[in-house]
């Protein structure tokens, strides 16, 4: 299902199963639907009107912008940082000076940055109820005694665990997840400028109860 003639909002990108970064066409209509879906997810997570920290890269704007807009729409107060080792100091500063209900997009490079500074994860994230971590970072936080929530970019789709240890779910009206040769694949349920039919992504994992685990 695609709409090649629809006006474009932006060109995003995602990483496929070969590790290649793939350009991704996004229309205004699509980004509006994604903002609605992200707003619903944030409301379900209970972060509406609270303080949220987002860690991402500019190349991931297609996936993260709906959640940033959704944060505003729920009345949440938000901060943003790059998902890099160099930004670990900024992430640590935010968490030290303000109380956050959630931090989403914690990556291994961010944790590497804390390692370089000699900061313990359990100290940095103390008091944060929701720690949304990607594969790799999720395991390291768990080993440190924390209880993170699964958060992963499945190609163009964002999958978020609704509670710790639960599978990460995408917006069910927009996306369907599957698995091909150990990689998570994604299918668009509604018309988009770019076709996604069991498109393999860089994420390795399994599908349990319709969501991603690893």
Coordinates of N, CA, C and O in Angstrom, one line a residue, residues 18-112:
X18 N 20.7 -5.7 6.9 CA 22.1 -5.8 6.4 C 23.0 -4.7 7.1 O 24.2 -4.6 6.8
X19 N 22.3 -3.8 7.9 CA 23.0 -2.7 8.5 C 23.1 -1.5 7.6 O 23.7 -0.5 8.0
X20 N 22.4 -1.5 6.5 CA 22.4 -0.4 5.6 C 21.3 0.6 6.0 O 20.2 0.3 6.4
X21 N 21.7 1.9 6.0 CA 20.7 3.0 6.3 C 19.9 3.3 5.0 O 20.4 3.6 4.0
X22 N 18.6 3.1 5.2 CA 17.6 3.2 4.0 C 16.8 4.5 4.1 O 16.2 4.8 5.2
X23 N 16.7 5.3 3.1 CA 15.9 6.5 3.1 C 14.4 6.1 3.1 O 14.0 5.1 2.5
X24 N 13.6 6.9 3.7 CA 12.2 6.6 4.0 C 11.3 7.8 3.7 O 11.5 8.8 4.4
X25 N 10.4 7.8 2.8 CA 9.6 8.9 2.4 C 8.4 8.9 3.4 O 7.7 7.9 3.6
X26 N 8.1 10.1 3.9 CA 7.0 10.3 4.9 C 6.1 11.5 4.5 O 6.6 12.5 4.2
X27 N 4.8 11.2 4.4 CA 3.9 12.3 4.0 C 3.4 13.0 5.2 O 3.5 12.6 6.4
X28 N 2.8 14.2 5.0 CA 2.2 15.0 6.0 C 1.1 14.2 6.7 O 0.9 14.2 7.9
X29 N 0.3 13.5 5.9 CA -0.8 12.7 6.4 C -0.3 11.6 7.4 O -0.9 11.3 8.4
X30 N 0.8 10.9 7.0 CA 1.4 9.9 7.8 C 1.9 10.4 9.1 O 1.6 9.8 10.2
X31 N 2.6 11.5 9.1 CA 3.2 12.0 10.3 C 2.1 12.5 11.3 O 2.2 12.3 12.5
X32 N 1.0 12.9 10.7 CA -0.2 13.3 11.6 C -0.8 12.1 12.3 O -1.1 12.1 13.5
X33 N -0.9 11.0 11.5 CA -1.4 9.7 12.1 C -0.4 9.2 13.2 O -0.8 8.7 14.2
X34 N 0.9 9.3 12.9 CA 1.9 8.8 13.8 C 1.9 9.7 15.1 O 2.2 9.1 16.2
X35 N 1.7 11.0 15.0 CA 1.6 11.8 16.2 C 0.4 11.4 17.0 O 0.5 11.3 18.3
X36 N -0.7 11.1 16.4 CA -1.9 10.6 17.1 C -1.6 9.3 17.9 O -2.0 9.2 19.0
X37 N -0.9 8.4 17.2 CA -0.6 7.1 17.8 C 0.4 7.3 18.9 O 0.2 6.7 20.0
X38 N 1.4 8.1 18.8 CA 2.4 8.4 19.8 C 1.7 9.0 21.0 O 2.0 8.7 22.2
X39 N 0.8 9.9 20.8 CA 0.1 10.6 21.9 C -0.7 9.6 22.7 O -0.7 9.6 24.0
X40 N -1.3 8.6 22.1 CA -2.0 7.6 22.8 C -1.1 6.7 23.6 O -1.4 6.3 24.7
X41 N 0.0 6.3 23.0 CA 1.0 5.5 23.7 C 1.5 6.2 25.0 O 1.5 5.6 26.1
X42 N 1.8 7.5 24.9 CA 2.3 8.2 26.1 C 1.2 8.3 27.1 O 1.5 8.3 28.3
X43 N 0.0 8.5 26.7 CA -1.1 8.5 27.6 C -1.3 7.2 28.4 O -1.4 7.2 29.6
X44 N -1.2 6.1 27.6 CA -1.3 4.8 28.2 C -0.2 4.5 29.2 O -0.3 3.8 30.2
X45 N 1.0 5.1 28.9 CA 2.2 4.9 29.8 C 2.1 5.8 31.1 O 2.9 5.6 32.0
X46 N 1.2 6.7 31.1 CA 1.0 7.5 32.3 C 1.9 8.7 32.4 O 2.2 9.2 33.5
X47 N 2.5 9.1 31.3 CA 3.5 10.2 31.4 C 2.8 11.6 30.9 O 3.5 12.6 30.9
X48 N 1.5 11.6 30.7 CA 0.9 12.8 30.3 C 1.0 13.9 31.4 O 0.8 13.6 32.6
X49 N 1.5 15.1 31.0 CA 1.6 16.2 31.9 C 2.9 16.1 32.8 O 3.1 16.9 33.6
X50 N 3.7 15.1 32.6 CA 4.9 14.9 33.4 C 6.1 15.2 32.6 O 6.1 15.6 31.4
X51 N 7.3 15.0 33.2 CA 8.6 15.4 32.5 C 9.2 14.1 31.9 O 9.3 13.1 32.5
X52 N 9.5 14.3 30.6 CA 10.1 13.1 29.8 C 11.4 13.6 29.1 O 11.5 14.7 28.6
X53 N 12.3 12.7 29.1 CA 13.6 12.9 28.4 C 13.7 12.0 27.2 O 13.6 10.8 27.3
X54 N 13.9 12.6 26.0 CA 14.1 11.8 24.8 C 15.5 11.8 24.3 O 16.1 12.9 24.2
X55 N 16.1 10.6 24.0 CA 17.4 10.5 23.5 C 17.4 9.9 22.1 O 16.9 8.8 21.9
X56 N 17.9 10.6 21.2 CA 17.7 10.2 19.8 C 18.8 10.8 18.9 O 19.6 11.7 19.4
X57 N 18.8 10.5 17.6 CA 19.7 11.1 16.6 C 18.8 11.8 15.6 O 17.6 11.4 15.3
X58 N 19.4 12.8 14.9 CA 18.6 13.6 13.9 C 18.2 12.6 12.8 O 17.1 12.8 12.2
X59 N 19.0 11.6 12.5 CA 18.6 10.7 11.4 C 17.4 9.9 11.8 O 16.8 9.2 10.9
X60 N 17.0 9.9 13.1 CA 15.8 9.2 13.5 C 14.6 10.1 13.7 O 13.6 9.7 14.4
X61 N 14.6 11.2 13.1 CA 13.5 12.2 13.4 C 12.2 11.7 12.9 O 11.1 12.0 13.5
X62 N 12.2 10.9 11.8 CA 10.9 10.3 11.4 C 10.2 9.4 12.4 O 9.0 9.4 12.5
X63 N 11.0 8.8 13.2 CA 10.5 7.9 14.3 C 10.2 8.7 15.6 O 9.2 8.5 16.3
X64 N 11.1 9.7 15.9 CA 11.0 10.3 17.2 C 10.1 11.6 17.2 O 9.5 11.9 18.2
X65 N 10.0 12.3 16.1 CA 9.2 13.5 16.0 C 7.8 13.3 16.5 O 7.2 14.1 17.2
X66 N 7.1 12.2 16.1 CA 5.7 12.0 16.6 C 5.7 11.9 18.1 O 4.7 12.4 18.7
X67 N 6.7 11.3 18.7 CA 6.7 11.2 20.2 C 7.0 12.5 20.8 O 6.5 12.8 21.9
X68 N 7.8 13.3 20.2 CA 8.1 14.6 20.8 C 6.9 15.5 20.7 O 6.5 16.2 21.7
X69 N 6.2 15.5 19.5 CA 4.9 16.2 19.4 C 3.9 15.7 20.4 O 3.1 16.4 21.0
X70 N 3.8 14.3 20.5 CA 2.9 13.7 21.4 C 3.1 14.1 22.8 O 2.2 14.3 23.6
X71 N 4.4 14.3 23.2 CA 4.7 14.8 24.6 C 4.0 16.2 24.8 O 3.4 16.4 25.8
X72 N 4.2 17.1 23.8 CA 3.6 18.4 24.0 C 2.1 18.3 24.1 O 1.4 19.0 24.9
X73 N 1.5 17.4 23.2 CA 0.0 17.3 23.2 C -0.5 16.8 24.5 O -1.7 17.0 24.8
X74 N 0.2 15.9 25.2 CA -0.3 15.4 26.5 C 0.0 16.4 27.6 O -0.4 16.1 28.7
X75 N 0.7 17.5 27.3 CA 1.0 18.5 28.4 C 2.3 18.1 29.1 O 2.6 18.7 30.1
X76 N 3.0 17.1 28.6 CA 4.3 16.7 29.2 C 5.3 17.8 29.0 O 5.3 18.5 28.0
X77 N 6.3 17.9 29.9 CA 7.4 18.8 29.8 C 8.6 17.9 29.4 O 8.8 16.9 29.9
X78 N 9.3 18.3 28.3 CA 10.3 17.4 27.8 C 11.6 18.0 27.6 O 11.8 19.3 27.5
X79 N 12.6 17.2 27.6 CA 14.0 17.6 27.3 C 14.5 16.6 26.3 O 14.0 15.5 26.1
X80 N 15.5 17.0 25.5 CA 16.1 16.2 24.4 C 17.6 16.1 24.5 O 18.2 17.1 24.9
X81 N 18.2 15.0 24.2 CA 19.6 14.8 24.1 C 19.9 13.9 22.9 O 19.1 13.0 22.6
X82 N 21.1 14.0 22.4 CA 21.6 13.0 21.4 C 21.9 11.7 22.0 O 22.3 11.7 23.2
X83 N 21.7 10.6 21.3 CA 21.9 9.3 21.8 C 23.4 8.9 21.6 O 23.7 7.9 20.9
X84 N 24.3 9.7 22.1 CA 25.8 9.4 21.9 C 26.5 9.4 23.3 O 26.0 9.9 24.3
X85 N 27.7 8.9 23.2 CA 28.5 8.9 24.4 C 28.8 10.3 24.9 O 28.8 10.5 26.1
X86 N 29.1 11.2 24.0 CA 29.4 12.6 24.4 C 28.2 13.3 25.0 O 28.4 14.2 25.8
X87 N 27.0 12.8 24.8 CA 25.8 13.4 25.4 C 25.5 12.8 26.8 O 24.5 13.2 27.4
X88 N 26.2 11.8 27.2 CA 25.9 11.2 28.5 C 26.0 12.2 29.6 O 25.2 12.2 30.6
X89 N 26.9 13.2 29.5 CA 27.0 14.2 30.5 C 25.7 15.1 30.6 O 25.3 15.4 31.7
X90 N 25.1 15.4 29.4 CA 23.9 16.1 29.4 C 22.8 15.3 30.0 O 22.0 15.8 30.7
X91 N 22.7 14.0 29.6 CA 21.6 13.2 30.1 C 21.8 13.1 31.6 O 20.8 13.3 32.4
X92 N 23.0 12.9 32.1 CA 23.2 12.9 33.6 C 22.9 14.2 34.3 O 22.3 14.2 35.4
X93 N 23.2 15.3 33.6 CA 22.8 16.6 34.2 C 21.3 16.8 34.3 O 20.8 17.2 35.4
X94 N 20.6 16.4 33.2 CA 19.1 16.5 33.3 C 18.6 15.7 34.5 O 17.7 16.2 35.2
X95 N 19.1 14.5 34.6 CA 18.5 13.5 35.6 C 18.9 14.0 37.0 O 18.2 13.6 37.9
X96 N 20.0 14.7 37.1 CA 20.5 15.1 38.4 C 19.7 16.3 38.9 O 19.4 16.5 40.1
X97 N 19.3 17.2 37.9 CA 18.7 18.5 38.3 C 17.2 18.5 38.3 O 16.6 19.4 38.9
X98 N 16.6 17.5 37.6 CA 15.1 17.5 37.5 C 14.6 16.1 37.7 O 15.3 15.1 37.4
X99 N 13.4 16.0 38.1 CA 12.7 14.7 38.2 C 12.0 14.3 37.0 O 11.1 15.1 36.5
X100 N 12.3 13.1 36.4 CA 11.6 12.7 35.2 C 10.8 11.5 35.5 O 11.2 10.6 36.2
X101 N 9.6 11.4 34.8 CA 8.8 10.2 34.9 C 9.3 9.1 33.9 O 9.2 8.0 34.2
X102 N 10.0 9.6 32.8 CA 10.5 8.6 31.9 C 11.7 9.1 31.1 O 11.8 10.3 30.8
X103 N 12.6 8.2 30.7 CA 13.7 8.5 29.8 C 13.5 7.4 28.7 O 13.5 6.2 29.0
X104 N 13.4 7.9 27.4 CA 13.3 7.0 26.3 C 14.5 7.1 25.4 O 15.0 8.2 25.1
X105 N 14.9 5.9 24.8 CA 15.9 5.9 23.8 C 17.3 5.8 24.4 O 18.3 6.2 23.8
X106 N 17.4 5.2 25.6 CA 18.7 4.9 26.2 C 19.5 3.9 25.3 O 19.0 2.8 25.1
X107 N 20.7 4.3 24.9 CA 21.5 3.4 24.0 C 22.8 3.0 24.7 O 23.2 3.5 25.7
X108 N 23.5 2.0 24.0 CA 24.8 1.6 24.5 C 25.8 2.8 24.5 O 26.6 2.9 25.4
X109 N 25.9 3.6 23.4 CA 26.8 4.7 23.5 C 26.6 5.7 24.7 O 27.5 6.1 25.3
X110 N 25.3 5.9 25.1 CA 25.1 6.7 26.3 C 25.6 6.0 27.5 O 26.3 6.6 28.3
X111 N 25.4 4.7 27.6 CA 26.0 4.0 28.8 C 27.5 4.0 28.7 O 28.1 4.0 29.8
X112 N 28.1 3.9 27.5 CA 29.5 4.0 27.4 C 30.0 5.3 28.0 O 31.1 5.3 28.6

